[in-house]
Amino acid sequence: MTPEDVAPACAIPSPAAPVNLVIFGGTGDLAVRKIFPALASLCRSQLLSQDSRIIAVGRKDLGRERYLNQIMERLAGSIPSACLSDLQARLDYLAMDPDVPGSAQVLAAHLARLDASGSRNRLYYLAVPPAAYIPLSRNLGQANLGAEAGGRSVRIVVEKPFGRDLHSARELDAVLHQYFEERQIFRIDHYMAKETVQNVLLLRFANALLEPLWNRRYIDHIRITAAETLGIGHRAGFYDQTGVLRDMFQNHMMMLLALCAMEPPSLFEAELVRDERSKVFRALRPLDLSRLGEQLVLGQYGPGLVEGQAVPGYLQEPGVRPDSSTPTFAWMKVFLDNWRWQGVPFHLCSGKRLAGKRTEISVQFKRVPVSMFRNIHGDAIAPNRLILGIHPEEVVRMEVQTKGPGPQLCLRSQFMEFSYGAQSVLHRLDDYAKVLLDCILGDQTLFWRQDAVELCWGFLTPILDQCDCPDRAIPLHTYPAGGPGPKTDQ
Ligand code: BG6
């Protein structure tokens, strides 16, 4: 059988059933930077049904015409004009203050006008600051907007962060669950929608080659890195209260860890996949708080040069408290207490204002047990490494040792490589378009389930309590922007 004999299972699905998509925060940054471009990409790929409507909701009383003028101007640079007119034709604007109890009645009336039969699916996207999640969900629920009458589905999309610790995550969940079932709640992690992140499971479980090696017998350690060159931009208000552990570890880093470490489910089906991810989180060994410094390094960027440009330090960023001790870098060594991974360290590392943008998983195998070339090369033979480049380098790269050409027996590291970039981009959807499409289709595979959220918070909250404490034992290293970050164990 040749690769061509295998039927392609990757055809783009036909448009999903029509949906009324309500975007709360319709004038906000997330809507402009991510959601509208994602919708445009779905329109372009003909994945959004012609009958779907978009209702942008904001606090300001703008009226449809003024809103359209403003939003189209902001989107003009990032969306092709044909897609813009397509979006414009489906777009309405509604003013609503989610803090005012009962204000969602206006939305209920609007939706009823748009869809007299009441049969069209509904999707509420909370593209608002996290503090607004609870009042908004309550407001929607009290206006009976969570109800799935008449064969229509109703779904609600929540962006990370899902709370700021275990307690607040449970609080948010309790309110959501008062009005929505778990199957209606879509907790977005845009990392899950990256092609290269999804590829981790295919690489592991659609090949017989790796599985026998994918365990503590052959793997020495796994390193998961999400390094950024960007600083905090205009997000000081959010970031200074959040820091890297809540912003990146509680969600993206944990999700990458789960994909590397999980067992194969019996079928690629949402609940089965999510069950396996949760089992990984359940196996996380709590960090020893009395020796936290051995497993955790925190840093905050100082001024420096990034890609040749002078940039301010974190404390000089507008909106940051001058004495802020919020970490912008963290390295953490974690272990999983289960048969497959006992004793294998997972190094998780993420930081802002580092030397380069690089998200990758590096799997380092054990060294050969003995080198038969020791008489020529000594004992040191570099171990094999498998690199899964997530972004911007989208590769699967295996580092192997080979003979260098020539009359002598020279060892040379070489790479066997598969590059995503070399593939056709015809069927590709960007991260947000993919998650949005899955919300519309009702496929929860790529989304966080509440048990997993709570397990991760359960692991991180004691660490955060230590880090947030004013006389914390763990130091905060200042690192120059544009460099490698603070020194870590790996
Ligand atoms: C977001 C974080 O979730 O992910 C940001 O809030 C971070 O702080 C971003 O910059 C990184 O995403 P990506 O896709 O650029 O790696």
Short mmCIF file of C-alpha atoms and ligand atoms in Angstrom, two decimals:
data_model
loop_
_atom_site.label_atom_id
_atom_site.label_comp_id
_atom_site.label_asym_id
_atom_site.label_seq_id
_atom_site.Cartn_x
_atom_site.Cartn_y
_atom_site.Cartn_z
CA MET A 1 0.00 0.00 0.00
CA THR A 2 1.44 3.40 -0.95
CA PRO A 3 0.61 6.61 0.94
CA GLU A 4 -1.70 7.53 -1.96
CA ASP A 5 -3.78 4.40 -1.35
CA VAL A 6 -4.96 5.81 1.97
CA ALA A 7 -8.20 7.74 1.53
CA PRO A 8 -7.76 11.36 2.63
CA ALA A 9 -9.86 11.95 5.71
CA CYS A 10 -9.17 15.64 5.71
CA ALA A 11 -11.80 17.07 3.39
CA ILE A 12 -13.17 20.38 4.61
CA PRO A 13 -16.65 19.81 6.06
CA SER A 14 -19.60 21.51 4.40
CA PRO A 15 -21.02 24.58 6.20
CA ALA A 16 -22.36 23.90 9.64
CA ALA A 17 -26.01 24.57 10.44
CA PRO A 18 -26.82 28.29 10.65
CA VAL A 19 -25.95 29.94 13.92
CA ASN A 20 -26.63 33.22 15.65
CA LEU A 21 -23.23 34.10 17.03
CA VAL A 22 -23.27 36.68 19.81
CA ILE A 23 -19.90 38.27 20.52
CA PHE A 24 -19.79 40.01 23.89
CA GLY A 25 -16.94 42.50 23.78
CA GLY A 26 -17.71 43.23 20.13
CA THR A 27 -15.62 46.41 20.14
CA GLY A 28 -12.74 44.87 22.08
CA ASP A 29 -9.25 43.82 21.21
CA LEU A 30 -9.92 40.08 21.10
CA ALA A 31 -12.84 40.53 18.71
CA VAL A 32 -10.83 42.72 16.36
CA ARG A 33 -7.55 40.81 16.46
CA LYS A 34 -8.82 37.24 16.53
CA ILE A 35 -12.55 36.63 16.28
CA PHE A 36 -13.48 38.70 13.23
CA PRO A 37 -10.44 37.54 11.22
CA ALA A 38 -11.36 33.96 12.19
CA LEU A 39 -14.93 34.50 11.04
CA ALA A 40 -13.65 35.98 7.79
CA SER A 41 -11.52 32.90 7.28
CA LEU A 42 -14.56 30.67 7.84
CA CYS A 43 -16.57 32.73 5.34
CA ARG A 44 -13.73 32.44 2.83
CA SER A 45 -13.61 28.68 3.24
CA GLN A 46 -17.41 28.55 2.98
CA LEU A 47 -17.63 26.97 6.40
CA LEU A 48 -20.03 29.52 7.84
CA SER A 49 -23.54 29.03 6.60
CA GLN A 50 -24.99 31.89 4.55
CA ASP A 51 -27.84 32.21 7.03
CA SER A 52 -25.64 32.70 10.05
CA ARG A 53 -25.84 36.07 11.79
CA ILE A 54 -23.31 37.82 14.00
CA ILE A 55 -24.46 40.05 16.82
CA ALA A 56 -21.70 42.16 18.32
CA VAL A 57 -22.53 43.36 21.82
CA GLY A 58 -20.83 46.32 23.48
CA ARG A 59 -21.52 48.75 26.29
CA LYS A 60 -21.56 51.83 24.09
CA ASP A 61 -24.80 52.94 22.52
CA LEU A 62 -23.45 53.16 18.98
CA GLY A 63 -26.20 51.90 16.72
CA ARG A 64 -25.52 49.54 13.80
CA GLU A 65 -24.26 52.11 11.27
CA ARG A 66 -21.70 53.75 13.57
CA TYR A 67 -20.51 50.40 14.83
CA LEU A 68 -20.07 49.06 11.31
CA ASN A 69 -18.12 52.14 10.25
CA GLN A 70 -15.81 51.85 13.21
CA ILE A 71 -15.24 48.12 13.10
CA MET A 72 -14.80 47.91 9.33
CA GLU A 73 -12.14 50.59 9.53
CA ARG A 74 -10.28 48.68 12.24
CA LEU A 75 -10.52 45.42 10.32
CA ALA A 76 -9.65 46.82 6.90
CA GLY A 77 -5.90 46.05 7.10
CA SER A 78 -6.29 42.46 8.23
CA ILE A 79 -9.24 41.10 6.23
CA PRO A 80 -9.62 41.03 2.41
CA SER A 81 -12.36 43.39 1.26
CA ALA A 82 -14.60 40.67 -0.23
CA CYS A 83 -14.70 38.94 3.17
CA LEU A 84 -15.33 42.26 4.89
CA SER A 85 -18.50 42.87 2.92
CA ASP A 86 -19.59 39.31 3.60
CA LEU A 87 -19.13 39.90 7.34
CA GLN A 88 -20.77 43.30 7.19
CA ALA A 89 -23.89 41.85 5.62
CA ARG A 90 -24.36 39.47 8.55
CA LEU A 91 -23.40 41.84 11.34
CA ASP A 92 -25.67 43.59 13.85
CA TYR A 93 -24.78 45.64 16.89
CA LEU A 94 -26.50 45.70 20.23
CA ALA A 95 -25.73 47.88 23.25
CA MET A 96 -25.91 46.10 26.58
CA ASP A 97 -24.31 46.57 29.98
CA PRO A 98 -23.79 43.08 31.36
CA ASP A 99 -23.45 44.42 34.91
CA VAL A 100 -27.05 45.59 34.89
CA PRO A 101 -29.28 42.69 35.94
CA GLY A 102 -31.96 42.01 33.36
CA SER A 103 -30.07 43.69 30.53
CA ALA A 104 -29.90 40.42 28.58
CA GLN A 105 -33.65 40.72 27.97
CA VAL A 106 -32.75 43.14 25.19
CA LEU A 107 -30.66 40.43 23.60
CA ALA A 108 -33.38 37.85 24.07
CA ALA A 109 -35.82 40.12 22.25
CA HIS A 110 -33.29 40.77 19.49
CA LEU A 111 -32.62 37.05 18.98
CA ALA A 112 -36.34 36.34 18.93
CA ARG A 113 -36.77 38.95 16.16
CA LEU A 114 -33.91 37.47 14.12
CA ASP A 115 -35.17 33.94 14.39
CA ALA A 116 -38.92 33.80 14.66
CA SER A 117 -39.09 29.99 14.68
CA GLY A 118 -36.47 29.88 17.46
CA SER A 119 -34.76 26.91 15.84
CA ARG A 120 -31.42 28.44 14.91
CA ASN A 121 -28.42 27.43 16.98
CA ARG A 122 -26.91 30.00 19.31
CA LEU A 123 -23.35 30.63 20.34
CA TYR A 124 -22.36 33.19 22.97
CA TYR A 125 -18.72 34.17 22.88
CA LEU A 126 -17.51 35.93 26.05
CA ALA A 127 -14.72 38.06 24.58
CA VAL A 128 -14.77 40.25 27.68
CA PRO A 129 -12.43 40.68 30.67
CA PRO A 130 -12.56 37.66 33.01
CA ALA A 131 -14.21 39.74 35.75
CA ALA A 132 -17.28 40.02 33.52
CA TYR A 133 -17.75 36.23 33.05
CA ILE A 134 -19.85 35.68 36.15
CA PRO A 135 -22.26 38.64 35.85
CA LEU A 136 -22.65 38.03 32.14
CA SER A 137 -23.34 34.29 32.44
CA ARG A 138 -25.82 34.98 35.22
CA ASN A 139 -27.49 37.63 33.15
CA LEU A 140 -27.82 35.30 30.16
CA GLY A 141 -29.12 32.50 32.33
CA GLN A 142 -31.70 34.69 34.06
CA ALA A 143 -33.03 35.78 30.66
CA ASN A 144 -33.42 32.07 29.88
CA LEU A 145 -30.87 32.34 27.10
CA GLY A 146 -29.18 29.07 28.07
CA ALA A 147 -32.26 27.01 27.20
CA GLU A 148 -32.06 24.60 24.27
CA ALA A 149 -35.70 24.50 23.22
CA GLY A 150 -37.03 23.50 19.79
CA GLY A 151 -34.05 21.43 18.63
CA ARG A 152 -31.60 24.33 18.69
CA SER A 153 -28.25 24.05 20.41
CA VAL A 154 -27.03 26.81 22.71
CA ARG A 155 -23.32 27.06 23.52
CA ILE A 156 -21.19 29.42 25.52
CA VAL A 157 -17.51 30.08 24.86
CA VAL A 158 -15.20 31.15 27.66
CA GLU A 159 -11.63 32.27 27.15
CA LYS A 160 -8.84 31.48 29.56
CA PRO A 161 -8.09 32.35 32.36
CA PHE A 162 -10.78 30.16 33.93
CA GLY A 163 -10.50 31.78 37.35
CA ARG A 164 -7.25 32.77 39.05
CA ASP A 165 -6.98 29.83 41.44
CA LEU A 166 -8.87 26.70 42.37
CA HIS A 167 -11.45 28.53 44.46
CA SER A 168 -12.35 31.16 41.83
CA ALA A 169 -12.37 28.54 39.05
CA ARG A 170 -14.98 26.60 41.01
CA GLU A 171 -16.96 29.76 41.64
CA LEU A 172 -17.07 30.55 37.92
CA ASP A 173 -18.01 27.01 37.13
CA ALA A 174 -20.82 26.96 39.65
CA VAL A 175 -22.42 29.99 37.99
CA LEU A 176 -21.94 28.61 34.48
CA HIS A 177 -23.45 25.30 35.51
CA GLN A 178 -26.44 26.98 37.05
CA TYR A 179 -27.59 27.84 33.53
CA PHE A 180 -25.56 25.69 31.11
CA GLU A 181 -24.74 22.00 30.94
CA GLU A 182 -21.09 20.98 30.69
CA ARG A 183 -21.65 19.93 27.07
CA GLN A 184 -22.73 23.52 26.29
CA ILE A 185 -19.57 25.09 27.74
CA PHE A 186 -16.56 25.56 25.48
CA ARG A 187 -13.39 26.60 27.36
CA ILE A 188 -10.98 27.78 24.72
CA ASP A 189 -7.25 27.15 24.66
CA HIS A 190 -6.06 28.40 21.30
CA TYR A 191 -2.90 26.26 21.55
CA MET A 192 -5.04 23.18 21.07
CA ALA A 193 -6.13 24.46 17.67
CA LYS A 194 -2.60 24.74 16.33
CA GLU A 195 -2.05 22.14 13.62
CA THR A 196 1.29 21.21 15.09
CA VAL A 197 -0.21 20.70 18.55
CA GLN A 198 -2.91 18.42 17.17
CA ASN A 199 -0.18 16.61 15.30
CA VAL A 200 1.34 15.42 18.59
CA LEU A 201 -1.45 12.88 19.03
CA LEU A 202 -1.32 11.75 15.42
CA LEU A 203 2.41 11.34 15.53
CA ARG A 204 2.20 9.34 18.74
CA PHE A 205 -0.83 7.21 18.00
CA ALA A 206 -0.98 6.84 14.23
CA ASN A 207 2.54 5.39 14.11
CA ALA A 208 3.60 2.10 15.63
CA LEU A 209 7.21 3.25 15.65
CA LEU A 210 7.26 5.59 18.63
CA GLU A 211 4.95 3.96 21.14
CA PRO A 212 7.37 1.23 22.35
CA LEU A 213 9.94 3.95 23.08
CA TRP A 214 7.59 6.50 24.59
CA ASN A 215 8.14 5.80 28.27
CA ARG A 216 10.56 5.97 31.18
CA ARG A 217 12.72 3.13 29.81
CA TYR A 218 13.84 5.08 26.75
CA ILE A 219 13.06 8.73 27.42
CA ASP A 220 15.43 10.70 29.62
CA HIS A 221 13.41 13.88 29.85
CA ILE A 222 10.95 16.06 27.95
CA ARG A 223 11.29 19.78 27.60
CA ILE A 224 8.31 21.97 26.69
CA THR A 225 9.21 25.53 25.79
CA ALA A 226 7.08 28.53 24.91
CA ALA A 227 9.49 31.42 24.49
CA GLU A 228 8.28 34.78 23.26
CA THR A 229 10.01 37.93 22.08
CA LEU A 230 6.93 40.03 22.82
CA GLY A 231 6.50 41.86 26.09
CA ILE A 232 3.13 42.52 27.65
CA GLY A 233 2.09 45.11 25.08
CA HIS A 234 -0.96 47.06 26.23
CA ARG A 235 -2.09 44.35 28.61
CA ALA A 236 -0.47 45.57 31.82
CA GLY A 237 -3.83 45.75 33.62
CA PHE A 238 -4.43 42.08 32.98
CA TYR A 239 -0.89 40.76 33.04
CA ASP A 240 0.29 42.41 36.23
CA GLN A 241 -2.50 40.61 38.10
CA THR A 242 -1.81 37.37 36.29
CA GLY A 243 1.85 36.57 35.61
CA VAL A 244 3.29 33.77 33.58
CA LEU A 245 2.12 30.87 35.75
CA ARG A 246 -1.53 31.79 35.37
CA ASP A 247 -1.20 33.13 31.83
CA MET A 248 0.73 30.27 30.22
CA PHE A 249 1.21 27.36 32.63
CA GLN A 250 -2.30 26.78 33.89
CA ASN A 251 -3.50 26.26 30.33
CA HIS A 252 -1.15 26.06 27.32
CA MET A 253 1.83 24.43 29.03
CA MET A 254 -0.35 21.94 30.89
CA MET A 255 -2.16 21.05 27.70
CA LEU A 256 1.10 20.40 25.87
CA LEU A 257 2.21 18.26 28.80
CA ALA A 258 -1.00 16.24 28.60
CA LEU A 259 -0.60 15.60 24.89
CA CYS A 260 2.96 14.36 25.38
CA ALA A 261 2.14 12.17 28.33
CA MET A 262 -1.41 10.84 27.90
CA GLU A 263 -2.35 7.25 27.13
CA PRO A 264 -4.14 6.49 23.86
CA PRO A 265 -7.92 6.57 24.25
CA SER A 266 -9.78 3.66 22.67
CA LEU A 267 -11.27 6.05 20.11
CA PHE A 268 -10.63 9.62 19.02
CA GLU A 269 -13.82 10.87 20.59
CA ALA A 270 -14.12 14.04 22.66
CA GLU A 271 -14.91 12.58 26.09
CA LEU A 272 -12.44 9.73 25.73
CA VAL A 273 -9.64 12.08 24.74
CA ARG A 274 -10.53 14.45 27.56
CA ASP A 275 -10.61 11.57 30.05
CA GLU A 276 -7.04 10.67 29.14
CA ARG A 277 -5.85 14.25 29.43
CA SER A 278 -7.40 14.50 32.89
CA LYS A 279 -5.62 11.32 34.00
CA VAL A 280 -2.30 13.02 33.26
CA PHE A 281 -3.22 15.98 35.46
CA ARG A 282 -4.32 13.59 38.19
CA ALA A 283 -0.83 12.05 38.10
CA LEU A 284 0.99 15.37 38.61
CA ARG A 285 3.20 15.08 41.67
CA PRO A 286 2.75 18.16 43.89
CA LEU A 287 5.92 20.24 44.11
CA ASP A 288 7.72 20.06 47.44
CA LEU A 289 6.99 23.53 48.78
CA SER A 290 9.83 23.38 51.27
CA ARG A 291 12.30 22.96 48.37
CA LEU A 292 10.48 24.95 45.73
CA GLY A 293 13.66 26.56 44.39
CA GLU A 294 14.86 23.18 43.08
CA GLN A 295 11.88 22.81 40.79
CA LEU A 296 10.87 26.36 40.02
CA VAL A 297 12.73 29.40 38.70
CA LEU A 298 10.94 32.71 38.28
CA GLY A 299 12.10 35.79 36.42
CA GLN A 300 11.03 39.23 35.31
CA TYR A 301 12.47 40.97 32.27
CA GLY A 302 14.58 44.07 32.60
CA PRO A 303 15.42 46.50 29.79
CA GLY A 304 17.33 45.07 26.85
CA LEU A 305 17.54 44.59 23.10
CA VAL A 306 15.03 42.42 21.28
CA GLU A 307 15.71 41.79 17.60
CA GLY A 308 17.96 44.84 17.57
CA GLN A 309 15.39 47.16 19.19
CA ALA A 310 15.84 48.67 22.64
CA VAL A 311 12.87 47.72 24.82
CA PRO A 312 11.89 48.76 28.33
CA GLY A 313 11.96 46.42 31.27
CA TYR A 314 8.73 45.04 32.73
CA LEU A 315 8.68 47.60 35.54
CA GLN A 316 8.92 50.43 33.02
CA GLU A 317 5.97 49.17 30.94
CA PRO A 318 3.00 51.59 31.12
CA GLY A 319 0.46 50.44 33.68
CA VAL A 320 2.77 48.11 35.63
CA ARG A 321 3.16 48.79 39.36
CA PRO A 322 6.68 50.15 39.90
CA ASP A 323 7.36 47.58 42.62
CA SER A 324 5.59 44.70 40.86
CA SER A 325 6.92 41.22 41.55
CA THR A 326 4.85 39.56 38.83
CA PRO A 327 6.93 36.92 37.05
CA THR A 328 7.20 37.07 33.25
CA PHE A 329 9.34 33.93 33.08
CA ALA A 330 9.04 30.54 34.73
CA TRP A 331 10.78 27.22 34.49
CA MET A 332 9.27 24.31 36.33
CA LYS A 333 10.32 20.68 36.66
CA VAL A 334 7.38 18.37 37.09
CA PHE A 335 6.98 14.62 37.50
CA LEU A 336 4.06 12.33 36.80
CA ASP A 337 3.43 9.52 39.22
CA ASN A 338 2.37 6.72 36.92
CA TRP A 339 3.96 3.64 35.38
CA ARG A 340 4.82 5.19 32.06
CA TRP A 341 6.54 8.28 33.39
CA GLN A 342 7.86 7.50 36.85
CA GLY A 343 11.17 9.35 37.31
CA VAL A 344 11.09 11.21 33.97
CA PRO A 345 11.36 14.99 34.44
CA PHE A 346 9.23 17.27 32.31
CA HIS A 347 10.80 20.71 32.07
CA LEU A 348 8.23 23.39 31.34
CA CYS A 349 9.59 26.79 30.43
CA SER A 350 7.89 29.94 29.24
CA GLY A 351 8.83 33.58 29.23
CA LYS A 352 8.32 36.93 27.60
CA ARG A 353 11.00 39.11 26.00
CA LEU A 354 13.37 36.23 25.33
CA ALA A 355 15.84 35.96 22.46
CA GLY A 356 13.47 34.33 19.98
CA LYS A 357 9.90 33.17 19.48
CA ARG A 358 9.98 29.41 19.88
CA THR A 359 7.31 26.99 20.98
CA GLU A 360 8.49 23.41 20.92
CA ILE A 361 8.50 20.04 22.58
CA SER A 362 11.85 18.34 22.81
CA VAL A 363 11.94 14.67 23.71
CA GLN A 364 15.37 13.53 24.74
CA PHE A 365 16.01 9.81 24.65
CA LYS A 366 18.49 8.01 26.89
CA ARG A 367 22.07 7.56 25.79
CA VAL A 368 23.23 4.28 24.32
CA PRO A 369 24.02 1.93 27.24
CA VAL A 370 27.65 1.58 26.22
CA SER A 371 29.58 3.09 23.36
CA MET A 372 31.36 0.54 21.19
CA PHE A 373 33.14 3.51 19.62
CA ARG A 374 34.69 4.53 22.93
CA ASN A 375 38.17 3.55 21.73
CA ILE A 376 37.79 6.15 18.96
CA HIS A 377 35.45 8.80 20.35
CA GLY A 378 35.48 8.26 24.07
CA ASP A 379 32.25 7.61 25.92
CA ALA A 380 30.27 10.63 24.80
CA ILE A 381 27.71 9.94 22.13
CA ALA A 382 24.99 12.53 21.89
CA PRO A 383 21.54 11.16 22.72
CA ASN A 384 18.73 11.08 20.16
CA ARG A 385 16.27 13.91 20.32
CA LEU A 386 12.87 14.31 18.77
CA ILE A 387 11.85 17.91 18.30
CA LEU A 388 8.23 18.80 17.71
CA GLY A 389 8.34 22.39 16.57
CA ILE A 390 4.99 24.04 17.28
CA HIS A 391 5.61 27.64 16.25
CA PRO A 392 7.02 29.40 14.27
CA GLU A 393 9.10 26.47 13.12
CA GLU A 394 6.56 23.76 12.30
CA VAL A 395 8.62 20.62 12.13
CA VAL A 396 9.06 17.10 13.33
CA ARG A 397 12.79 16.60 13.57
CA MET A 398 14.70 13.55 14.77
CA GLU A 399 18.30 14.00 15.68
CA VAL A 400 20.33 10.86 14.99
CA GLN A 401 24.01 10.01 15.03
CA THR A 402 25.53 8.99 11.71
CA LYS A 403 28.89 8.44 10.14
CA GLY A 404 30.38 11.59 8.71
CA PRO A 405 31.65 11.08 5.15
CA GLY A 406 35.36 10.35 4.79
CA PRO A 407 37.91 7.65 5.40
CA GLN A 408 37.74 7.95 9.17
CA LEU A 409 34.99 6.83 11.49
CA CYS A 410 33.66 10.25 12.41
CA LEU A 411 30.38 10.56 14.25
CA ARG A 412 28.06 13.31 13.14
CA SER A 413 24.63 14.41 14.34
CA GLN A 414 22.12 14.64 11.53
CA PHE A 415 18.43 15.48 11.32
CA MET A 416 15.58 13.58 9.75
CA GLU A 417 12.94 16.19 9.24
CA PHE A 418 9.36 16.70 8.18
CA SER A 419 8.23 20.28 7.73
CA TYR A 420 4.65 21.42 7.92
CA GLY A 421 5.51 24.57 6.01
CA ALA A 422 6.32 22.47 2.96
CA GLN A 423 2.77 21.10 2.84
CA SER A 424 -0.14 22.58 0.99
CA VAL A 425 -1.84 25.27 3.06
CA LEU A 426 -5.09 24.88 1.17
CA HIS A 427 -7.02 23.29 3.99
CA ARG A 428 -5.43 25.16 6.85
CA LEU A 429 -7.47 27.22 9.24
CA ASP A 430 -5.82 29.52 11.71
CA ASP A 431 -6.07 28.72 15.44
CA TYR A 432 -9.13 30.80 16.20
CA ALA A 433 -11.01 29.81 13.05
CA LYS A 434 -10.55 26.16 13.99
CA VAL A 435 -11.80 26.57 17.57
CA LEU A 436 -14.68 28.74 16.44
CA LEU A 437 -15.70 26.14 13.87
CA ASP A 438 -15.58 23.41 16.51
CA CYS A 439 -17.79 25.49 18.81
CA ILE A 440 -20.28 25.90 15.99
CA LEU A 441 -20.14 22.18 15.22
CA GLY A 442 -20.31 21.25 18.92
CA ASP A 443 -17.08 19.26 19.00
CA GLN A 444 -15.46 19.62 22.43
CA THR A 445 -12.30 17.56 21.78
CA LEU A 446 -9.97 20.54 21.75
CA PHE A 447 -11.53 22.30 24.74
CA TRP A 448 -10.87 22.16 28.47
CA ARG A 449 -13.25 20.18 30.61
CA GLN A 450 -13.90 21.44 34.12
CA ASP A 451 -12.31 18.47 35.90
CA ALA A 452 -9.04 19.12 34.04
CA VAL A 453 -9.21 22.84 34.87
CA GLU A 454 -9.63 22.03 38.54
CA LEU A 455 -6.87 19.41 38.57
CA CYS A 456 -4.42 21.93 37.10
CA TRP A 457 -5.46 24.63 39.51
CA GLY A 458 -5.21 22.10 42.32
CA PHE A 459 -1.59 21.52 41.33
CA LEU A 460 -0.71 25.19 40.77
CA THR A 461 -2.62 26.95 43.53
CA PRO A 462 -0.26 25.98 46.41
CA ILE A 463 2.68 27.10 44.26
CA LEU A 464 0.96 30.37 43.39
CA ASP A 465 0.13 30.96 47.06
CA GLN A 466 3.85 30.72 47.82
CA CYS A 467 4.78 32.94 44.87
CA ASP A 468 2.13 35.57 45.62
CA CYS A 469 3.18 35.77 49.25
CA PRO A 470 5.08 39.07 49.92
CA ASP A 471 7.92 37.34 51.80
CA ARG A 472 8.11 34.46 49.38
CA ALA A 473 11.05 32.13 49.66
CA ILE A 474 11.50 31.84 45.93
CA PRO A 475 13.62 34.59 44.33
CA LEU A 476 12.56 36.59 41.30
CA HIS A 477 15.49 36.93 38.90
CA THR A 478 15.69 39.96 36.67
CA TYR A 479 16.83 38.97 33.17
CA PRO A 480 17.79 41.27 30.32
CA ALA A 481 15.18 41.43 27.57
CA GLY A 482 16.34 39.66 24.43
CA GLY A 483 18.46 37.11 26.27
CA PRO A 484 18.03 33.45 27.22
CA GLY A 485 16.23 34.20 30.51
CA PRO A 486 17.40 33.23 33.99
CA LYS A 487 19.62 30.23 34.49
CA THR A 488 17.70 27.02 35.09
CA ASP A 489 18.51 23.39 35.71
CA GLN A 490 18.06 22.65 31.98
C1 BG6 B 1 -1.93 33.86 25.29
C2 BG6 B 1 -1.29 34.59 26.42
O1 BG6 B 1 -2.86 32.92 25.78
O2 BG6 B 1 -0.93 33.18 24.53
C3 BG6 B 1 -0.26 35.58 25.90
O3 BG6 B 1 -2.28 35.29 27.16
C4 BG6 B 1 0.73 34.88 25.00
O4 BG6 B 1 0.40 36.23 26.96
C5 BG6 B 1 0.02 34.06 23.95
O5 BG6 B 1 1.52 35.88 24.39
C6 BG6 B 1 1.00 33.21 23.17
O6 BG6 B 1 0.32 32.60 22.12
P1 BG6 B 1 1.08 32.18 20.79
O7 BG6 B 1 0.06 31.50 19.97
O8 BG6 B 1 1.63 33.43 20.18
O9 BG6 B 1 2.21 31.28 21.24
#
